[in-house]
């Protein structure tokens, strides 16, 4: 986090369109003039933002601000509804499908976890390894020892991730027996298992108790420090944002209105205006939790 937040530039008023500054000069993700329309409703209205390589960026704002729509656009779910420019690591990705983005190193967690109900926690986490595995079915038949070593390494990594999250004792538990909070953590663990370069998280702390939120913060910090993963998270819990984020972007009615270090954004007039501004509830996305959001 910059030592002197007061010297950091913020974005201009919503009527202008310059890209909001990122925390450095090497953007992993850049969004320019992004528009998304559903029928006659503009869910995103010219969003500009920059996410620095190896940073943790929090996207915040009131209900209906367009936060989940932004992640869906970056993740390729809305490619037929998008206009504008999205680049990841310098590559134009605005028309890429989610599977193509996964191959590019993009992973995602969701507000409502999309998990395999009939299996265990460990099996769900291991599903995240399929993107990085080098040995398919044919290789397993022709090179069984190499495939077995790779499988063992995947299991070891999956158990290590669960251990960091405080879920190591639940590895062999059927998914159907988990609480909503634990299911959220399994969804995150599966995304981490992919060893992503860019990790997109949609309200990862929703439904978690304080202990689980602390485990989540530890996981994100370790992922950032050990694997240098660039993380973008939508988040309502400002305690978590302050603990992990080094950059924050505040959104209101489909636009990014201010960006900077978390404490500076939280004290900005643009952010405070966003909290009391109009919300359309247009994109299903947010549930208020606490601390002014």
mmCIF file of N, CA and C in Angstrom, residues 143-237:
data_model
loop_
_atom_site.group_PDB
_atom_site.id
_atom_site.type_symbol
_atom_site.label_atom_id
_atom_site.label_comp_id
_atom_site.label_asym_id
_atom_site.label_seq_id
_atom_site.Cartn_x
_atom_site.Cartn_y
_atom_site.Cartn_z
ATOM 1 N N UNK A 143 1.816 -43.673 -19.626
ATOM 2 C CA UNK A 143 2.819 -43.237 -18.653
ATOM 3 C C UNK A 143 2.200 -43.236 -17.258
ATOM 4 N N UNK A 144 1.822 -44.395 -16.761
ATOM 5 C CA UNK A 144 1.061 -44.441 -15.500
ATOM 6 C C UNK A 144 1.823 -43.900 -14.304
ATOM 7 N N UNK A 145 3.144 -44.104 -14.272
ATOM 8 C CA UNK A 145 3.898 -43.619 -13.111
ATOM 9 C C UNK A 145 3.946 -42.096 -13.072
ATOM 10 N N UNK A 146 4.173 -41.470 -14.224
ATOM 11 C CA UNK A 146 4.189 -40.004 -14.279
ATOM 12 C C UNK A 146 2.822 -39.444 -13.922
ATOM 13 N N UNK A 147 1.777 -40.052 -14.449
ATOM 14 C CA UNK A 147 0.422 -39.602 -14.147
ATOM 15 C C UNK A 147 0.116 -39.761 -12.663
ATOM 16 N N UNK A 148 0.580 -40.866 -12.068
ATOM 17 C CA UNK A 148 0.338 -41.099 -10.650
ATOM 18 C C UNK A 148 1.057 -40.066 -9.791
ATOM 19 N N UNK A 149 2.287 -39.720 -10.187
ATOM 20 C CA UNK A 149 3.027 -38.694 -9.436
ATOM 21 C C UNK A 149 2.316 -37.345 -9.529
ATOM 22 N N UNK A 150 1.815 -37.036 -10.719
ATOM 23 C CA UNK A 150 1.104 -35.770 -10.874
ATOM 24 C C UNK A 150 -0.174 -35.747 -10.040
ATOM 25 N N UNK A 151 -0.882 -36.866 -10.002
ATOM 26 C CA UNK A 151 -2.095 -36.960 -9.197
ATOM 27 C C UNK A 151 -1.759 -36.794 -7.717
ATOM 28 N N UNK A 152 -0.683 -37.430 -7.270
ATOM 29 C CA UNK A 152 -0.287 -37.318 -5.863
ATOM 30 C C UNK A 152 0.084 -35.887 -5.516
ATOM 31 N N UNK A 153 0.760 -35.197 -6.437
ATOM 32 C CA UNK A 153 1.129 -33.797 -6.205
ATOM 33 C C UNK A 153 -0.118 -32.926 -6.121
ATOM 34 N N UNK A 154 -1.120 -33.226 -6.953
ATOM 35 C CA UNK A 154 -2.360 -32.462 -6.922
ATOM 36 C C UNK A 154 -3.086 -32.650 -5.594
ATOM 37 N N UNK A 155 -3.125 -33.886 -5.110
ATOM 38 C CA UNK A 155 -3.779 -34.159 -3.828
ATOM 39 C C UNK A 155 -3.052 -33.439 -2.700
ATOM 40 N N UNK A 156 -1.724 -33.458 -2.751
ATOM 41 C CA UNK A 156 -0.943 -32.773 -1.719
ATOM 42 C C UNK A 156 -1.231 -31.274 -1.719
ATOM 43 N N UNK A 157 -1.283 -30.679 -2.918
ATOM 44 C CA UNK A 157 -1.569 -29.246 -3.009
ATOM 45 C C UNK A 157 -2.985 -28.938 -2.515
ATOM 46 N N UNK A 158 -3.947 -29.767 -2.908
ATOM 47 C CA UNK A 158 -5.330 -29.541 -2.488
ATOM 48 C C UNK A 158 -5.456 -29.598 -0.966
ATOM 49 N N UNK A 159 -4.806 -30.573 -0.356
ATOM 50 C CA UNK A 159 -4.871 -30.688 1.112
ATOM 51 C C UNK A 159 -4.160 -29.503 1.784
ATOM 52 N N UNK A 160 -3.084 -29.020 1.171
ATOM 53 C CA UNK A 160 -2.383 -27.860 1.740
ATOM 54 C C UNK A 160 -3.266 -26.619 1.685
ATOM 55 N N UNK A 161 -3.993 -26.444 0.591
ATOM 56 C CA UNK A 161 -4.904 -25.302 0.476
ATOM 57 C C UNK A 161 -5.998 -25.393 1.528
ATOM 58 N N UNK A 162 -6.574 -26.569 1.679
ATOM 59 C CA UNK A 162 -7.617 -26.755 2.688
ATOM 60 C C UNK A 162 -7.067 -26.530 4.094
ATOM 61 N N UNK A 163 -5.827 -26.904 4.337
ATOM 62 C CA UNK A 163 -5.211 -26.703 5.643
ATOM 63 C C UNK A 163 -5.091 -25.218 5.956
ATOM 64 N N UNK A 164 -4.655 -24.431 4.971
ATOM 65 C CA UNK A 164 -4.540 -22.980 5.172
ATOM 66 C C UNK A 164 -5.903 -22.379 5.510
ATOM 67 N N UNK A 165 -6.948 -22.928 4.904
ATOM 68 C CA UNK A 165 -8.303 -22.412 5.129
ATOM 69 C C UNK A 165 -8.936 -22.965 6.401
ATOM 70 N N UNK A 166 -8.204 -23.820 7.107
ATOM 71 C CA UNK A 166 -8.758 -24.408 8.316
ATOM 72 C C UNK A 166 -9.799 -25.469 8.043
ATOM 73 N N UNK A 167 -9.736 -26.098 6.860
ATOM 74 C CA UNK A 167 -10.725 -27.092 6.463
ATOM 75 C C UNK A 167 -10.101 -28.457 6.213
ATOM 76 N N UNK A 168 -8.878 -28.674 6.695
ATOM 77 C CA UNK A 168 -8.194 -29.933 6.427
ATOM 78 C C UNK A 168 -8.957 -31.133 6.978
ATOM 79 N N UNK A 169 -9.660 -30.958 8.095
ATOM 80 C CA UNK A 169 -10.399 -32.082 8.683
ATOM 81 C C UNK A 169 -11.679 -32.400 7.912
ATOM 82 N N UNK A 170 -12.049 -31.521 6.987
ATOM 83 C CA UNK A 170 -13.273 -31.721 6.206
ATOM 84 C C UNK A 170 -12.992 -32.274 4.812
ATOM 85 N N UNK A 171 -11.742 -32.607 4.520
ATOM 86 C CA UNK A 171 -11.360 -32.996 3.159
ATOM 87 C C UNK A 171 -12.194 -34.154 2.627
ATOM 88 N N UNK A 172 -12.495 -35.120 3.470
ATOM 89 C CA UNK A 172 -13.218 -36.309 3.019
ATOM 90 C C UNK A 172 -14.708 -36.251 3.339
ATOM 91 N N UNK A 173 -15.183 -35.085 3.712
ATOM 92 C CA UNK A 173 -16.595 -34.900 4.048
ATOM 93 C C UNK A 173 -17.427 -34.727 2.784
ATOM 94 N N UNK A 174 -18.581 -35.371 2.686
ATOM 95 C CA UNK A 174 -19.469 -35.148 1.538
ATOM 96 C C UNK A 174 -19.900 -33.679 1.484
ATOM 97 N N UNK A 175 -19.943 -33.143 0.293
ATOM 98 C CA UNK A 175 -20.282 -31.738 0.131
ATOM 99 C C UNK A 175 -21.657 -31.414 0.713
ATOM 100 N N UNK A 176 -22.567 -32.354 0.656
ATOM 101 C CA UNK A 176 -23.935 -32.131 1.118
ATOM 102 C C UNK A 176 -24.015 -31.823 2.604
ATOM 103 N N UNK A 177 -22.954 -32.136 3.354
ATOM 104 C CA UNK A 177 -22.974 -31.912 4.801
ATOM 105 C C UNK A 177 -22.388 -30.552 5.207
ATOM 106 N N UNK A 178 -21.960 -29.759 4.239
ATOM 107 C CA UNK A 178 -21.296 -28.501 4.558
ATOM 108 C C UNK A 178 -22.275 -27.357 4.730
ATOM 109 N N UNK A 179 -21.862 -26.391 5.568
ATOM 110 C CA UNK A 179 -22.596 -25.136 5.691
ATOM 111 C C UNK A 179 -22.347 -24.276 4.460
ATOM 112 N N UNK A 180 -23.154 -23.227 4.314
ATOM 113 C CA UNK A 180 -22.976 -22.316 3.179
ATOM 114 C C UNK A 180 -21.589 -21.679 3.216
ATOM 115 N N UNK A 181 -21.133 -21.283 4.393
ATOM 116 C CA UNK A 181 -19.822 -20.657 4.505
ATOM 117 C C UNK A 181 -18.708 -21.580 4.071
ATOM 118 N N UNK A 182 -18.788 -22.847 4.482
ATOM 119 C CA UNK A 182 -17.770 -23.813 4.074
ATOM 120 C C UNK A 182 -17.827 -24.072 2.571
ATOM 121 N N UNK A 183 -19.013 -24.066 2.005
ATOM 122 C CA UNK A 183 -19.138 -24.258 0.554
ATOM 123 C C UNK A 183 -18.467 -23.113 -0.200
ATOM 124 N N UNK A 184 -18.595 -21.896 0.341
ATOM 125 C CA UNK A 184 -17.913 -20.752 -0.277
ATOM 126 C C UNK A 184 -16.404 -20.959 -0.266
ATOM 127 N N UNK A 185 -15.878 -21.472 0.827
ATOM 128 C CA UNK A 185 -14.440 -21.698 0.924
ATOM 129 C C UNK A 185 -13.982 -22.814 -0.016
ATOM 130 N N UNK A 186 -14.818 -23.831 -0.204
ATOM 131 C CA UNK A 186 -14.479 -24.894 -1.164
ATOM 132 C C UNK A 186 -14.413 -24.321 -2.582
ATOM 133 N N UNK A 187 -15.360 -23.455 -2.911
ATOM 134 C CA UNK A 187 -15.356 -22.810 -4.226
ATOM 135 C C UNK A 187 -14.077 -22.009 -4.439
ATOM 136 N N UNK A 188 -13.662 -21.285 -3.399
ATOM 137 C CA UNK A 188 -12.417 -20.524 -3.482
ATOM 138 C C UNK A 188 -11.218 -21.456 -3.609
ATOM 139 N N UNK A 189 -11.196 -22.542 -2.815
ATOM 140 C CA UNK A 189 -10.081 -23.479 -2.863
ATOM 141 C C UNK A 189 -9.942 -24.093 -4.257
ATOM 142 N N UNK A 190 -11.053 -24.392 -4.883
ATOM 143 C CA UNK A 190 -11.012 -24.954 -6.242
ATOM 144 C C UNK A 190 -10.421 -23.950 -7.221
ATOM 145 N N UNK A 191 -10.798 -22.664 -7.084
ATOM 146 C CA UNK A 191 -10.233 -21.637 -7.957
ATOM 147 C C UNK A 191 -8.736 -21.478 -7.718
ATOM 148 N N UNK A 192 -8.317 -21.509 -6.450
ATOM 149 C CA UNK A 192 -6.895 -21.393 -6.118
ATOM 150 C C UNK A 192 -6.120 -22.579 -6.679
ATOM 151 N N UNK A 193 -6.770 -23.747 -6.691
ATOM 152 C CA UNK A 193 -6.119 -24.966 -7.165
ATOM 153 C C UNK A 193 -5.663 -24.833 -8.616
ATOM 154 N N UNK A 194 -6.278 -23.972 -9.366
ATOM 155 C CA UNK A 194 -5.928 -23.795 -10.778
ATOM 156 C C UNK A 194 -4.614 -23.038 -10.967
ATOM 157 N N UNK A 195 -4.044 -22.537 -9.887
ATOM 158 C CA UNK A 195 -2.825 -21.739 -9.957
ATOM 159 C C UNK A 195 -3.003 -20.561 -10.934
ATOM 160 N N UNK A 196 -4.024 -19.747 -10.699
ATOM 161 C CA UNK A 196 -4.339 -18.695 -11.672
ATOM 162 C C UNK A 196 -3.345 -17.538 -11.621
ATOM 163 N N UNK A 197 -3.240 -16.844 -12.731
ATOM 164 C CA UNK A 197 -2.518 -15.573 -12.763
ATOM 165 C C UNK A 197 -3.435 -14.435 -12.334
ATOM 166 N N UNK A 198 -4.722 -14.553 -12.673
ATOM 167 C CA UNK A 198 -5.731 -13.558 -12.305
ATOM 168 C C UNK A 198 -6.893 -14.287 -11.658
ATOM 169 N N UNK A 199 -7.183 -13.947 -10.397
ATOM 170 C CA UNK A 199 -8.251 -14.590 -9.635
ATOM 171 C C UNK A 199 -9.361 -13.576 -9.379
ATOM 172 N N UNK A 200 -10.579 -13.892 -9.834
ATOM 173 C CA UNK A 200 -11.744 -13.031 -9.683
ATOM 174 C C UNK A 200 -12.649 -13.623 -8.606
ATOM 175 N N UNK A 201 -12.923 -12.858 -7.560
ATOM 176 C CA UNK A 201 -13.689 -13.355 -6.426
ATOM 177 C C UNK A 201 -14.931 -12.493 -6.227
ATOM 178 N N UNK A 202 -16.098 -13.131 -6.207
ATOM 179 C CA UNK A 202 -17.365 -12.419 -6.055
ATOM 180 C C UNK A 202 -17.899 -12.637 -4.642
ATOM 181 N N UNK A 203 -17.728 -11.624 -3.797
ATOM 182 C CA UNK A 203 -18.169 -11.661 -2.398
ATOM 183 C C UNK A 203 -17.684 -12.931 -1.678
ATOM 184 N N UNK A 204 -16.383 -13.142 -1.623
ATOM 185 C CA UNK A 204 -15.880 -14.382 -1.016
ATOM 186 C C UNK A 204 -16.198 -14.532 0.464
ATOM 187 N N UNK A 205 -16.436 -13.416 1.187
ATOM 188 C CA UNK A 205 -16.652 -13.535 2.627
ATOM 189 C C UNK A 205 -18.124 -13.619 3.021
ATOM 190 N N UNK A 206 -19.033 -13.531 2.055
ATOM 191 C CA UNK A 206 -20.453 -13.591 2.408
ATOM 192 C C UNK A 206 -20.781 -14.964 2.983
ATOM 193 N N UNK A 207 -21.498 -14.969 4.096
ATOM 194 C CA UNK A 207 -21.874 -16.212 4.743
ATOM 195 C C UNK A 207 -20.821 -16.798 5.658
ATOM 196 N N UNK A 208 -19.670 -16.132 5.778
ATOM 197 C CA UNK A 208 -18.604 -16.648 6.632
ATOM 198 C C UNK A 208 -18.678 -16.005 8.021
ATOM 199 N N UNK A 209 -18.364 -16.791 9.052
ATOM 200 C CA UNK A 209 -18.266 -16.218 10.388
ATOM 201 C C UNK A 209 -16.882 -15.576 10.550
ATOM 202 N N UNK A 210 -16.633 -15.001 11.707
ATOM 203 C CA UNK A 210 -15.378 -14.266 11.899
ATOM 204 C C UNK A 210 -14.149 -15.162 11.741
ATOM 205 N N UNK A 211 -14.222 -16.370 12.258
ATOM 206 C CA UNK A 211 -13.081 -17.288 12.130
ATOM 207 C C UNK A 211 -12.834 -17.635 10.666
ATOM 208 N N UNK A 212 -13.904 -17.892 9.934
ATOM 209 C CA UNK A 212 -13.763 -18.223 8.517
ATOM 210 C C UNK A 212 -13.266 -17.031 7.711
ATOM 211 N N UNK A 213 -13.709 -15.821 8.090
ATOM 212 C CA UNK A 213 -13.209 -14.629 7.407
ATOM 213 C C UNK A 213 -11.710 -14.452 7.646
ATOM 214 N N UNK A 214 -11.253 -14.742 8.859
ATOM 215 C CA UNK A 214 -9.821 -14.641 9.153
ATOM 216 C C UNK A 214 -9.038 -15.661 8.332
ATOM 217 N N UNK A 215 -9.582 -16.880 8.182
ATOM 218 C CA UNK A 215 -8.932 -17.895 7.349
ATOM 219 C C UNK A 215 -8.894 -17.455 5.891
ATOM 220 N N UNK A 216 -9.966 -16.823 5.448
ATOM 221 C CA UNK A 216 -10.004 -16.315 4.076
ATOM 222 C C UNK A 216 -8.935 -15.256 3.863
ATOM 223 N N UNK A 217 -8.817 -14.327 4.804
ATOM 224 C CA UNK A 217 -7.793 -13.286 4.688
ATOM 225 C C UNK A 217 -6.400 -13.896 4.632
ATOM 226 N N UNK A 218 -6.134 -14.899 5.484
ATOM 227 C CA UNK A 218 -4.832 -15.570 5.476
ATOM 228 C C UNK A 218 -4.576 -16.242 4.130
ATOM 229 N N UNK A 219 -5.602 -16.891 3.587
ATOM 230 C CA UNK A 219 -5.463 -17.563 2.298
ATOM 231 C C UNK A 219 -5.120 -16.582 1.197
ATOM 232 N N UNK A 220 -5.825 -15.454 1.154
ATOM 233 C CA UNK A 220 -5.578 -14.467 0.106
ATOM 234 C C UNK A 220 -4.185 -13.867 0.236
ATOM 235 N N UNK A 221 -3.769 -13.595 1.483
ATOM 236 C CA UNK A 221 -2.425 -13.043 1.664
ATOM 237 C C UNK A 221 -1.353 -14.040 1.230
ATOM 238 N N UNK A 222 -1.521 -15.306 1.612
ATOM 239 C CA UNK A 222 -0.526 -16.313 1.233
ATOM 240 C C UNK A 222 -0.503 -16.529 -0.270
ATOM 241 N N UNK A 223 -1.683 -16.553 -0.876
ATOM 242 C CA UNK A 223 -1.755 -16.705 -2.332
ATOM 243 C C UNK A 223 -1.037 -15.563 -3.027
ATOM 244 N N UNK A 224 -1.236 -14.364 -2.516
ATOM 245 C CA UNK A 224 -0.615 -13.180 -3.097
ATOM 246 C C UNK A 224 0.888 -13.193 -2.883
ATOM 247 N N UNK A 225 1.323 -13.543 -1.675
ATOM 248 C CA UNK A 225 2.747 -13.474 -1.350
ATOM 249 C C UNK A 225 3.543 -14.630 -1.948
ATOM 250 N N UNK A 226 2.984 -15.835 -1.912
ATOM 251 C CA UNK A 226 3.737 -17.010 -2.350
ATOM 252 C C UNK A 226 3.650 -17.241 -3.850
ATOM 253 N N UNK A 227 2.492 -16.982 -4.447
ATOM 254 C CA UNK A 227 2.295 -17.299 -5.856
ATOM 255 C C UNK A 227 2.151 -16.067 -6.730
ATOM 256 N N UNK A 228 2.173 -14.903 -6.109
ATOM 257 C CA UNK A 228 2.142 -13.645 -6.846
ATOM 258 C C UNK A 228 0.907 -13.538 -7.732
ATOM 259 N N UNK A 229 -0.201 -14.061 -7.232
ATOM 260 C CA UNK A 229 -1.449 -14.017 -7.982
ATOM 261 C C UNK A 229 -2.065 -12.627 -7.909
ATOM 262 N N UNK A 230 -2.532 -12.135 -9.043
ATOM 263 C CA UNK A 230 -3.288 -10.886 -9.079
ATOM 264 C C UNK A 230 -4.734 -11.211 -8.722
ATOM 265 N N UNK A 231 -5.292 -10.478 -7.762
ATOM 266 C CA UNK A 231 -6.630 -10.778 -7.248
ATOM 267 C C UNK A 231 -7.530 -9.559 -7.389
ATOM 268 N N UNK A 232 -8.728 -9.790 -7.910
ATOM 269 C CA UNK A 232 -9.781 -8.770 -7.925
ATOM 270 C C UNK A 232 -10.958 -9.340 -7.158
ATOM 271 N N UNK A 233 -11.391 -8.652 -6.095
ATOM 272 C CA UNK A 233 -12.496 -9.167 -5.305
ATOM 273 C C UNK A 233 -13.572 -8.123 -5.106
ATOM 274 N N UNK A 234 -14.805 -8.543 -5.284
ATOM 275 C CA UNK A 234 -15.963 -7.761 -4.871
ATOM 276 C C UNK A 234 -16.193 -8.070 -3.399
ATOM 277 N N UNK A 235 -16.307 -7.043 -2.591
ATOM 278 C CA UNK A 235 -16.398 -7.307 -1.162
ATOM 279 C C UNK A 235 -17.171 -6.202 -0.456
ATOM 280 N N UNK A 236 -18.012 -6.611 0.521
ATOM 281 C CA UNK A 236 -18.767 -5.682 1.351
ATOM 282 C C UNK A 236 -18.161 -5.505 2.739
ATOM 283 N N UNK A 237 -17.385 -6.467 3.188
ATOM 284 C CA UNK A 237 -16.806 -6.383 4.525
ATOM 285 C C UNK A 237 -15.512 -5.564 4.464
#
